[in-house]
Coordinates of C-alpha atoms and ligand atoms in Angstrom, one line a residue:
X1 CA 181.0 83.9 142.1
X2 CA 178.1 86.4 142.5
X3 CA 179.7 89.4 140.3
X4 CA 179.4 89.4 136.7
X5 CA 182.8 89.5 135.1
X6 CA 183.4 92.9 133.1
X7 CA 183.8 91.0 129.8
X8 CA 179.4 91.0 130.0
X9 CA 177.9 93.1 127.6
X10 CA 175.0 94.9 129.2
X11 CA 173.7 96.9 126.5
X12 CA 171.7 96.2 123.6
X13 CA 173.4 95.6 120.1
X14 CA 172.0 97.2 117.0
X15 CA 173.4 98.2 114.2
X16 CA 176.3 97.6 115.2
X17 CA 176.3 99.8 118.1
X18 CA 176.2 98.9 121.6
X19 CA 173.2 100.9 123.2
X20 CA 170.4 101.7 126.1
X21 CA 167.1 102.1 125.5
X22 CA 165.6 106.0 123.9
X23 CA 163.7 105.6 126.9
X24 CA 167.0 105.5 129.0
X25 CA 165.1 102.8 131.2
X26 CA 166.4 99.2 132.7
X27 CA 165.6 96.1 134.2
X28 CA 167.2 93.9 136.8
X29 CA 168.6 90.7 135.7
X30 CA 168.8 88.2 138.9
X31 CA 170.7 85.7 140.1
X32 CA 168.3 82.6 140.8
X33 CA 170.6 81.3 143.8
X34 CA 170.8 84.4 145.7
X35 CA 167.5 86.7 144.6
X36 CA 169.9 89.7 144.2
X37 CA 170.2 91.6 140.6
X38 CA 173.3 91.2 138.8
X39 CA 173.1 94.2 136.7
X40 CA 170.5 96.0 134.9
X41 CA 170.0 96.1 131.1
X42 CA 167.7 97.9 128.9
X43 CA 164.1 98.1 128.3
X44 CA 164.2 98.4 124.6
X45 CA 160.5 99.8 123.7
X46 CA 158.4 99.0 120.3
X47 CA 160.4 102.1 118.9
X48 CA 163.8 100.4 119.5
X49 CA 162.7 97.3 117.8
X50 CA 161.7 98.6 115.1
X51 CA 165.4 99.9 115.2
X52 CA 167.0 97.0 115.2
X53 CA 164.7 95.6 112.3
X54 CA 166.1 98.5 110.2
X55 CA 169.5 97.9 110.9
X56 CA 169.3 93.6 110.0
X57 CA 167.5 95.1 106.9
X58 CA 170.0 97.5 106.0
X59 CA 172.3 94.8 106.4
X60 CA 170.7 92.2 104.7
X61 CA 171.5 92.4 100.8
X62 CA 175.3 92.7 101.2
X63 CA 175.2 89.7 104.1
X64 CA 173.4 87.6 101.6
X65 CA 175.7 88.8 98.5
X66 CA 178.5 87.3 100.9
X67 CA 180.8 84.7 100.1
X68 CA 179.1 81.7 101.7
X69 CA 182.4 80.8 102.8
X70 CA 183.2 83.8 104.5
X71 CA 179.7 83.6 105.9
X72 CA 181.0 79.8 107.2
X73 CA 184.6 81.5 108.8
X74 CA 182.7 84.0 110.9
X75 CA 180.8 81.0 112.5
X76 CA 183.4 78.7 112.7
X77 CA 185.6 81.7 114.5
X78 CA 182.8 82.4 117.1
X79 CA 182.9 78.9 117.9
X80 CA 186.6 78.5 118.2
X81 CA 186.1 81.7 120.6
X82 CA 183.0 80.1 122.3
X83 CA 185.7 77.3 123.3
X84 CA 187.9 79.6 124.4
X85 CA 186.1 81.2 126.5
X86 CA 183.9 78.2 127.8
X87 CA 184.8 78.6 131.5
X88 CA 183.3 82.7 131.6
X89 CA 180.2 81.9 129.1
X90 CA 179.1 78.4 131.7
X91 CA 179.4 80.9 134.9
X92 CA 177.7 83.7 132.9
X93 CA 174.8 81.1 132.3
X94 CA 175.1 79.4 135.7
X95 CA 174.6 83.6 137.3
X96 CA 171.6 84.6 135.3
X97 CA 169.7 81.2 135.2
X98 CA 170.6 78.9 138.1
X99 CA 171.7 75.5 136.5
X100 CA 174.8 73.6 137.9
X101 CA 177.8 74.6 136.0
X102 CA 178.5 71.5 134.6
X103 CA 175.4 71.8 132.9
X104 CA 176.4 75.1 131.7
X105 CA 179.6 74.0 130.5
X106 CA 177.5 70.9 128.2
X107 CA 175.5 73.6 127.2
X108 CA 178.1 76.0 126.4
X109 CA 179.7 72.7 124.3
X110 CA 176.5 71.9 122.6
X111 CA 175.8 76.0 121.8
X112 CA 178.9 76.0 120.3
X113 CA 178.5 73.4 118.1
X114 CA 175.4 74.7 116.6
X115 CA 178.3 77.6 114.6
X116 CA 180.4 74.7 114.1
X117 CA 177.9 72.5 112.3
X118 CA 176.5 75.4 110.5
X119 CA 179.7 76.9 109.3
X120 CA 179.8 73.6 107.4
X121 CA 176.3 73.6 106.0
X122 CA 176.6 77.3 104.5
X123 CA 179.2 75.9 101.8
X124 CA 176.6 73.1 101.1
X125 CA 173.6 75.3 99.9
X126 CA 172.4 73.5 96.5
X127 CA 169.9 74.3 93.8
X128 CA 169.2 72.3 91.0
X129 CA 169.0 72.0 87.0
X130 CA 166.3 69.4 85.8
X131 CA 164.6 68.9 82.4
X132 CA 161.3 69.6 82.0
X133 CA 159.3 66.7 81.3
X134 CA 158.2 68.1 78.0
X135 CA 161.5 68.0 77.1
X136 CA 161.8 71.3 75.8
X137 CA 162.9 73.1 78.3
X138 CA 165.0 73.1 81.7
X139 CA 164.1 73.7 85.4
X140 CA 166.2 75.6 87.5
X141 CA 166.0 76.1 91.0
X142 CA 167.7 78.4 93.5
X143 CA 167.9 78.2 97.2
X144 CA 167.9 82.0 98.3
X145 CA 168.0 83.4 102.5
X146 CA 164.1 84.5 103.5
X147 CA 165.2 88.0 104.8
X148 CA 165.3 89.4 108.0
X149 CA 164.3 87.1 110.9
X150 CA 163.1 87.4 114.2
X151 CA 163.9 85.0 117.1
X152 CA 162.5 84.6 120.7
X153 CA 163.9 82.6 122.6
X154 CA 163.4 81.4 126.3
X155 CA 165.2 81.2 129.5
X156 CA 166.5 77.5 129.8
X157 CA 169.2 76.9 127.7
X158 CA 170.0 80.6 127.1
X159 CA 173.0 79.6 124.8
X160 CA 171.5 76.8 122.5
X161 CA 168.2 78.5 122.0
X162 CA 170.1 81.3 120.6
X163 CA 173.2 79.5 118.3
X164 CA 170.3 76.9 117.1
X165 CA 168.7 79.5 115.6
X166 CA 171.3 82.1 114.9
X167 CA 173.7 79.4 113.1
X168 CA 171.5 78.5 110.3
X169 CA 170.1 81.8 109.8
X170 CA 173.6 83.6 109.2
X171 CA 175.0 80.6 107.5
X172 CA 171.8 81.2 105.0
X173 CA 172.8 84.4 104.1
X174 CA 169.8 85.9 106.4
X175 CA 170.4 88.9 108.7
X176 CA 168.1 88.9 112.7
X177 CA 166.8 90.3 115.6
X178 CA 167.0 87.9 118.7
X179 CA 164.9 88.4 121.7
X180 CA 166.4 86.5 124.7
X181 CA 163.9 86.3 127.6
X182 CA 163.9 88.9 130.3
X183 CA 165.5 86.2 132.8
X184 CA 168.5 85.7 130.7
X185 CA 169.3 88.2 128.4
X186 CA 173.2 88.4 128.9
X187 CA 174.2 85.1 127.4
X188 CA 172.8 85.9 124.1
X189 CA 174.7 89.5 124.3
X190 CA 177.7 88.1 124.6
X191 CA 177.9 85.5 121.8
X192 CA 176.7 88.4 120.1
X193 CA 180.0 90.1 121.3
X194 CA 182.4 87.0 120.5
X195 CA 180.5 87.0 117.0
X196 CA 181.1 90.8 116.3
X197 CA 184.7 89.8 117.7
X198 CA 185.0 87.3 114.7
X199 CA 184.2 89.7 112.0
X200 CA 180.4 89.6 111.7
X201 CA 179.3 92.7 109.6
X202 CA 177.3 95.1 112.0
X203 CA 173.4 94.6 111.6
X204 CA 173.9 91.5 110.8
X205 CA 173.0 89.7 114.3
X206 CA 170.8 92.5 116.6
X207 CA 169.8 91.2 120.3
X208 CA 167.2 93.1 122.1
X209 CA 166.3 92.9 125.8
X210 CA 163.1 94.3 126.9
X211 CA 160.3 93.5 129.6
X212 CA 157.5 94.2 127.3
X213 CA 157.8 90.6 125.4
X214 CA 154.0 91.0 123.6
X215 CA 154.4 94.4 122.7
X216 CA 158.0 95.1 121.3
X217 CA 157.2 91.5 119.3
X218 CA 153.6 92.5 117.9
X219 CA 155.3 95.5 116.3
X220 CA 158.0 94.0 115.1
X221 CA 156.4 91.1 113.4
X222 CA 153.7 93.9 112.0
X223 CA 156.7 95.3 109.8
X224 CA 156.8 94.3 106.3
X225 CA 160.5 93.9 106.3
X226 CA 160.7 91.1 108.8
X227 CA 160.1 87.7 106.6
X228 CA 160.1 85.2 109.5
X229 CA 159.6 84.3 113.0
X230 CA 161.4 81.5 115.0
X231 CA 159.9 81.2 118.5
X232 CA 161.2 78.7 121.2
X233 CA 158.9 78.5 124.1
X234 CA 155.7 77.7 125.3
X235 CA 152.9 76.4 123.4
X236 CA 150.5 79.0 124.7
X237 CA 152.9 81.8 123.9
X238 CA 153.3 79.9 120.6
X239 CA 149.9 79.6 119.4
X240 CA 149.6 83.2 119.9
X241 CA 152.3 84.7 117.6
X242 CA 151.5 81.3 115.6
X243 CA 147.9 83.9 115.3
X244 CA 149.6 87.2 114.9
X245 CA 152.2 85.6 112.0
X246 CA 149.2 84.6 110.2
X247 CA 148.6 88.3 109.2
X248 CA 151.3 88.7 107.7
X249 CA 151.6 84.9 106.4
X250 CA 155.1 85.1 107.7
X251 CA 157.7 82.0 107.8
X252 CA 157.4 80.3 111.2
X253 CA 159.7 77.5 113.0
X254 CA 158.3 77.0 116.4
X255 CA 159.8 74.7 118.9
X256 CA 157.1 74.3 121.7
X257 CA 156.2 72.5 125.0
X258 CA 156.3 68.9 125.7
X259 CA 155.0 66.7 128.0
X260 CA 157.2 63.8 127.2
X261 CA 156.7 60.1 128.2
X262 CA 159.8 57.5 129.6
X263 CA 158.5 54.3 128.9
X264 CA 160.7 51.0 130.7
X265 CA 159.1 48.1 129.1
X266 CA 159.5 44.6 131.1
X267 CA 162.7 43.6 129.4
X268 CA 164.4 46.5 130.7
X269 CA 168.0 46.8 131.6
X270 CA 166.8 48.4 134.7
X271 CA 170.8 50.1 135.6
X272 CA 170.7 51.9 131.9
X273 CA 167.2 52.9 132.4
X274 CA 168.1 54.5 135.3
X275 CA 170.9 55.7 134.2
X276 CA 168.5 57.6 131.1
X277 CA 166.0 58.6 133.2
X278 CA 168.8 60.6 135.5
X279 CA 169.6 62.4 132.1
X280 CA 166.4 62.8 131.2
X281 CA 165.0 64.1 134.1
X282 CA 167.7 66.1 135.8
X283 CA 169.8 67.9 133.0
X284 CA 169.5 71.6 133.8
X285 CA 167.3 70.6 136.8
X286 CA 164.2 69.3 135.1
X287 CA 164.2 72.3 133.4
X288 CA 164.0 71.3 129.1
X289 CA 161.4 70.5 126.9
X290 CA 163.4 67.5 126.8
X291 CA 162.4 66.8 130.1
X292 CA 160.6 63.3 130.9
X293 CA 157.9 64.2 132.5
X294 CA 156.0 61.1 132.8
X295 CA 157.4 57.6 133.6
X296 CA 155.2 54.2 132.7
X297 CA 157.1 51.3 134.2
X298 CA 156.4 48.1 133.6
X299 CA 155.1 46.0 136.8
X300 CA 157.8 43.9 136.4
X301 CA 160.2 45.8 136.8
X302 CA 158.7 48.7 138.7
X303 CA 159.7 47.7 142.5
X304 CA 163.2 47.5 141.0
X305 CA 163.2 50.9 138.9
X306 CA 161.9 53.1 141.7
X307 CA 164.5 51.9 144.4
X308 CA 167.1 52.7 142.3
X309 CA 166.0 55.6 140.9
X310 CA 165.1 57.4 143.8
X311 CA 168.6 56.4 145.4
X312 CA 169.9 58.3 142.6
X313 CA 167.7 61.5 143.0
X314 CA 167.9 61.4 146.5
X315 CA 171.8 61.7 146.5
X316 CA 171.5 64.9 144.4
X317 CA 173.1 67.5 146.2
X318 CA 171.4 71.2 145.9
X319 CA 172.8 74.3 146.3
X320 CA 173.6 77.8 144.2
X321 CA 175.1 76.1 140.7
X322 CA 177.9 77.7 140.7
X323 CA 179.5 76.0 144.0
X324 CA 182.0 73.3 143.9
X325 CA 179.8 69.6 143.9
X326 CA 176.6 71.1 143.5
X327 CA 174.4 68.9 141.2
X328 CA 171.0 71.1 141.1
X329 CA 171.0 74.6 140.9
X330 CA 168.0 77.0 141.7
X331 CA 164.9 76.9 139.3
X332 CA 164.9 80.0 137.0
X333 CA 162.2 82.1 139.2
X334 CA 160.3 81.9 142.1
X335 CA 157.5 82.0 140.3
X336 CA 158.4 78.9 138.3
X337 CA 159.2 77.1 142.1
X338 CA 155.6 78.1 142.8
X339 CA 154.1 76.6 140.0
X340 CA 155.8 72.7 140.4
X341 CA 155.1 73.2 143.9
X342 CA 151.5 73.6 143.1
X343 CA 151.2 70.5 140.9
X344 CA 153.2 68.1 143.0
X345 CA 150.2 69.1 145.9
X346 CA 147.6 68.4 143.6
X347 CA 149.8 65.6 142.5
X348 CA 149.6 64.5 146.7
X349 CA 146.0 65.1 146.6
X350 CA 144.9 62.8 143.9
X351 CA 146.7 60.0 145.7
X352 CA 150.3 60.0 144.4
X353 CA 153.2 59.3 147.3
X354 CA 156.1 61.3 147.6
X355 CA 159.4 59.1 148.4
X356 CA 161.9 61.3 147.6
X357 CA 161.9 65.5 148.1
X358 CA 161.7 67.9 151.0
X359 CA 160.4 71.2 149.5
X360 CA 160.7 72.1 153.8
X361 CA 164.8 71.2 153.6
X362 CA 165.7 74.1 150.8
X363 CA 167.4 77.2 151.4
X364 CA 165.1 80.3 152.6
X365 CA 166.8 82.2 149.9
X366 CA 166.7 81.7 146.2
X367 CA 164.1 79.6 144.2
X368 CA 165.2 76.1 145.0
X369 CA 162.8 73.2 145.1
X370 CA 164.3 69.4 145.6
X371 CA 164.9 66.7 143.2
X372 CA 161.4 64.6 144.0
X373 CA 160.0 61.5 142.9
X374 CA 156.7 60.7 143.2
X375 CA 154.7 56.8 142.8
X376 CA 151.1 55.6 142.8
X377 CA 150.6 58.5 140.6
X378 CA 147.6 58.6 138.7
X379 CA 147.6 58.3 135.2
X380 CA 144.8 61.2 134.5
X381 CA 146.1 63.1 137.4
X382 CA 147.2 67.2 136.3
X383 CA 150.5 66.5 137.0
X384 CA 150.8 63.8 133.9
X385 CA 149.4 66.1 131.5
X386 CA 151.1 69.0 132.3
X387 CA 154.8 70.2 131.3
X388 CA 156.4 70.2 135.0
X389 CA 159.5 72.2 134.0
X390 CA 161.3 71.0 137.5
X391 CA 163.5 68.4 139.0
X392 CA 159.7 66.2 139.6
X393 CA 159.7 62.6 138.4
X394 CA 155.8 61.2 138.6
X395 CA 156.2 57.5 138.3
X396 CA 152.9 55.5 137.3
X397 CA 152.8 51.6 137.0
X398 CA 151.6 50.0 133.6
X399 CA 150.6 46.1 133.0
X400 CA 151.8 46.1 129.6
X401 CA 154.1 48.1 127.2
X402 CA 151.0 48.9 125.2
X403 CA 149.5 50.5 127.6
X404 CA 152.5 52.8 128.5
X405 CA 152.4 53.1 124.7
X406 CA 148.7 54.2 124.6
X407 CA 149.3 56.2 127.8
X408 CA 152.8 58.2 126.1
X409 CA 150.2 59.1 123.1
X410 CA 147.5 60.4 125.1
X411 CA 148.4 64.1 125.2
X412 CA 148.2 67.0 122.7
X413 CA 152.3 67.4 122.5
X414 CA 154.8 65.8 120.7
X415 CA 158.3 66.3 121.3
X416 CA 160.1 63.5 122.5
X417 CA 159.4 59.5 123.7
X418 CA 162.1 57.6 125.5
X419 CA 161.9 53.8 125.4
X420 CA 164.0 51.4 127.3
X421 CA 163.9 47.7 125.9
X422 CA 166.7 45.2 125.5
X423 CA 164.4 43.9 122.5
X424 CA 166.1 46.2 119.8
X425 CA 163.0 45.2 117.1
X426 CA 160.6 45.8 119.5
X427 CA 162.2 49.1 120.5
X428 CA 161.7 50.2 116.8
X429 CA 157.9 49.2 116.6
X430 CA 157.6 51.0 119.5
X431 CA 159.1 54.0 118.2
X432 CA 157.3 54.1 115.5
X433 CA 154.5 54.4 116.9
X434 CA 155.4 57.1 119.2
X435 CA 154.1 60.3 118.4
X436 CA 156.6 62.5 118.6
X437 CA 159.4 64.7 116.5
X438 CA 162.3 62.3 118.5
X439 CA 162.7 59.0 120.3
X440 CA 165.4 58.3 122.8
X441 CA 165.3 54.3 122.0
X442 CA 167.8 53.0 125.2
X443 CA 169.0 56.8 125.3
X444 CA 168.5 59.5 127.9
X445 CA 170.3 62.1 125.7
X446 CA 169.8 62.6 122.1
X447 CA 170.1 66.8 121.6
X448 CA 172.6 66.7 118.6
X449 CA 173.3 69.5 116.7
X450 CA 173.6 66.9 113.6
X451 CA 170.0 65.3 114.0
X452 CA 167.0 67.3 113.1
X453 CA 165.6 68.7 116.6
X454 CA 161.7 69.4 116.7
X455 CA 157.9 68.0 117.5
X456 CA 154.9 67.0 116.1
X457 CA 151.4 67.8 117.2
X458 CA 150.9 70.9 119.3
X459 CA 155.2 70.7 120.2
X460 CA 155.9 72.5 117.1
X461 CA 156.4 73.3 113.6
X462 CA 160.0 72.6 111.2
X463 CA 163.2 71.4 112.3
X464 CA 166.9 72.7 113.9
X465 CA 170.0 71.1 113.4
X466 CA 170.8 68.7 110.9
X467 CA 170.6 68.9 107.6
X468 CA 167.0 70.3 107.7
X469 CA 168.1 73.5 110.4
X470 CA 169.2 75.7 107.3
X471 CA 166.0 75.1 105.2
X472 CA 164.3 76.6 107.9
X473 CA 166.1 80.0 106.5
X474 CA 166.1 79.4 102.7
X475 CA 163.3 79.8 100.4
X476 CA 163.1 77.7 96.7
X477 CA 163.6 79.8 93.8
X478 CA 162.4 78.4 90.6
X479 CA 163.8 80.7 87.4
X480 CA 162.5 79.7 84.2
X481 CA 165.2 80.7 81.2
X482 CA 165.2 80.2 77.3
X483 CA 168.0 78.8 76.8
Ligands
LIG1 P1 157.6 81.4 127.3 O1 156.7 81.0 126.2 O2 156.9 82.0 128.5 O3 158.6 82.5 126.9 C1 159.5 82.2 125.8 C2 159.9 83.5 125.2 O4 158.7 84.2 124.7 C3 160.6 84.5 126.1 O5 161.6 85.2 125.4 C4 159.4 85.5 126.5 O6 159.9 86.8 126.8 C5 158.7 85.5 125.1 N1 157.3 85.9 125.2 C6 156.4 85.6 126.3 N2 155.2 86.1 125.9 C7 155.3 86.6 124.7 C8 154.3 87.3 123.8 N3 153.1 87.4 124.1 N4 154.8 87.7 122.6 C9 156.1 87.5 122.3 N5 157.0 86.9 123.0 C10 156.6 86.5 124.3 O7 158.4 80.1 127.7 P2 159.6 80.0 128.8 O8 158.9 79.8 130.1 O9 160.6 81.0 128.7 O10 160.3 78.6 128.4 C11 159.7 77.4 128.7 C12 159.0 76.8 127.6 O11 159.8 76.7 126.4 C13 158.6 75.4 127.9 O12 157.2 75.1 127.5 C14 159.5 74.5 127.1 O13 159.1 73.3 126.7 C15 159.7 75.4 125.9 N6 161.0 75.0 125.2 C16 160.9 74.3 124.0 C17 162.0 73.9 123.4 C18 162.0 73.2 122.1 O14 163.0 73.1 121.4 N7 160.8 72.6 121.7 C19 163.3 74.3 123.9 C20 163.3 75.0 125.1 C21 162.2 75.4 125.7

């Protein structure tokens, strides 16, 4: 299960054309499980960027002069082949970024469903006739694609990040460039294969790989014929290019970090909210900005919670993701091991206990770290305020659901809240009074390619999915006509 399967593209696709960098040069991509590369792909350089730009903007009148319809079939093909080929896209995912394969195969389902959902949406692009209120004269608006976009996407879902973005642009008539992170790059060339396989147009989708992130982006978003930027990943990344878009006033969608709270009030249903927290905490290892990240349990019910919770996370079995039982794959780097090491220690060393998680028991080789749950922690401590990104549950003891309310809003991000309450009306006044872009109300799980995906305060600007994902890629036209 260590060898790619020959139907991985490893070159870069621009223009239609499948090629290396002008440089000639490569990086490794590894395999997370085992520390060995893969296979090498290329090191596209500002100079190939700018390549690919001119080929989604040679591209770009006729895509958006296309049938929205036809637009719709190509989607609605690549997910019918994305189905197809489910089992070779979930290892592909599970080899370059360490997550169990059934996670990979959910993701797969949910990536999928992004072209799906989409294919329906570009046949439902509106406009509008209304009369002026003077009554003289008539209003008329049109919805029309914003251009040539740019995406960067990160390593954790390397699938979704790119179809949740790619689906609404191309349904919107709007041709791109997509920058998968250096840690995962072959996923995102390969849907680009199945979508050139399904009679996309050439320049239409472009994916560069490339180690030099800042650079090949800064020039790329300096070129007056890219008209928008989608960026998933970190908040610090994102408040730079949030910085460098402002230049050029460009379109931004940014989905960012989040540091999100799981609040089990008294009146619990403590089985379901352990049951949530499990799919909240461990899909893709810890590893989502859907993440909880922080867990206020009520006193009531806290004894209760943390026994059965951590007989849940201690029965976790880790190993590489791709072998048969295996629950928790690798983390994406060793880097990334390093750094939730380093807050669950400073987690130790502000007084927090650890009751489940042996960082001593992991495999010498590959970036593994265990399934952990911590208690007693406190509620100021670094570890509650920062984005843990790993299989680390901090568990901290409230006296009141107000408090674990007052707690969940104390932080700068806003992505998602969980609440677990049997009370359904006090579930809703809690949520609305979450801040945040989503609320899992008695739900562990709520990524939908349906429902409008996104955050408030510093965890990001517009929406994907839903209704609102293709706004994100259509600008309002207002034509004034004597009629
Ligand atoms: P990251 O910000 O380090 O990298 C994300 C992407 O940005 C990668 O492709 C990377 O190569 C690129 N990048 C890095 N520096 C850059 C620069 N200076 N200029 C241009 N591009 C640059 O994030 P990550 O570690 O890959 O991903 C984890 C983060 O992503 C977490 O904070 C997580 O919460 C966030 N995330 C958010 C969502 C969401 O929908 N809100 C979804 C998934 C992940």
């Amino acid at each position: 299960m260590t060898a790619l399967s020959p139907n991985v593209p490893t070159r870069n696709l621009i223009g239609g054309a499948w090629i290396g960098a002008a440089s000639g040069k490569t990086f490794p991509v590894l395999n997370p499980a085992t520390d060995q590369p893969l296979c090498e792909v290329p090191d596209m350089a500002e100079a190939d960027g700018l390549a690919a730009v001119e080929a989604a903007y040679t591209a770009g009148q006729q895509w958006a002069d296309t049938a929205p319809r036809v637009r719709g079939e190509v989607l609605r093909k690549t997910y019918e082949l994305m189905i197809e080929r489910r089992e070779e896209i979930a290892l592909l995912i599970t080899q370059e970024m360490g997550k169990a394969l059934a996670d990979s195969r959910a993701e797969v389902n949910y990536a999928a469903e992004f072209f799906r959902w989409f294919s329906e949406e570009a046949v439902r692009i509106g406009g509008e006739v209304r009369r002026a209120p003077a009554g003289d004269k008539w209003i008329m608006t049109n919805r029309v694609p914003v251009g040539v976009c740019y995406f960067i996407t990160p390593w954790n879902f390397p699938a979704a990040m790119a179809t949740r973005k790619i689906g609404p642009a191309v349904a919107a008539g709007c041709t791109v460039v997509v920058k998968p992170a250096a840690e995962t790059p072959l996923t995102t060339l390969y849907i680009a294969k199945l979508m050139e396989e399904a009679g996309l147009p050439a320049g239409v989708v472009n994916v560069i790989t490339t180690h030099s992130a800042s650079a090949v982006s800064s020039a790329i978003l300096a070129d007056e014929r890219v008209q928008k930027l989608s960026f998933t990943g970190s908040t610090f990344v994102g408040k730079k290019l949030l910085h460098q878009t402002a230049e050029r006033v460009l379109r931004v969608s940014m989905e960012l970090g989040g540091n999100d709270p799981f609040i089990v009030c008294s009146d619990a249903d403590v089985d379901a909210a352990v049951e949530g927290a499990m799919l909240a905490k461990m899909r893709n290892g810890g590893q989502a900005c859907t993440a909880a990240n922080r867990f206020y349990v009520h006193t009531d019910v806290y004894d209760e919670f943390v026994a059965k919770f951590s007989a849940r996370m201690s029965g976790l079995s880790v190993g590489p993701g791709y072998e048969d039982g295996i629950q928790v794959g690798p983390v994406v780097s060793h880097k990334q091991r390093d750094e939730i090491a380093g807050l669950v220690d400073s987690a130790l060393a502000s007084g927090a206990k650890r009751i489940v998680g042996d960082p001593a028991a992991m495999p010498s080789v590959g970036s593994f770290y265990p399934p952990t749950v911590l208690t007693d922690v406190p509620a100021d401590s670094v570890i509650a305020r920062t984005e843990i990104f790993g299989p680390v549950a901090p568990v901290i003891r409230v006296q009141t659901d107000d408090e674990a309310l007052t707690l969940a809003n104390t932080t700068e991000f806003g992505l998602i809240g969980y609440i677990y309450t049997r009370d359904l009306a006090k579930g809703l006044r809690l949520s609305r009074r979450m801040q945040t872009g989503m609320v899992g109300l008695n739900r562990g799980l709520l990524s939908d390619p349906a429902a409008p995906f996104g955050g408030v305060k510093e965890s990001g600007l517009g929406r994907e999915g839903g209704f609102e994902g293709i706004d994100e890629f259509l600008e309002t036209q207002y034509v004034a006509t004597d009629w």
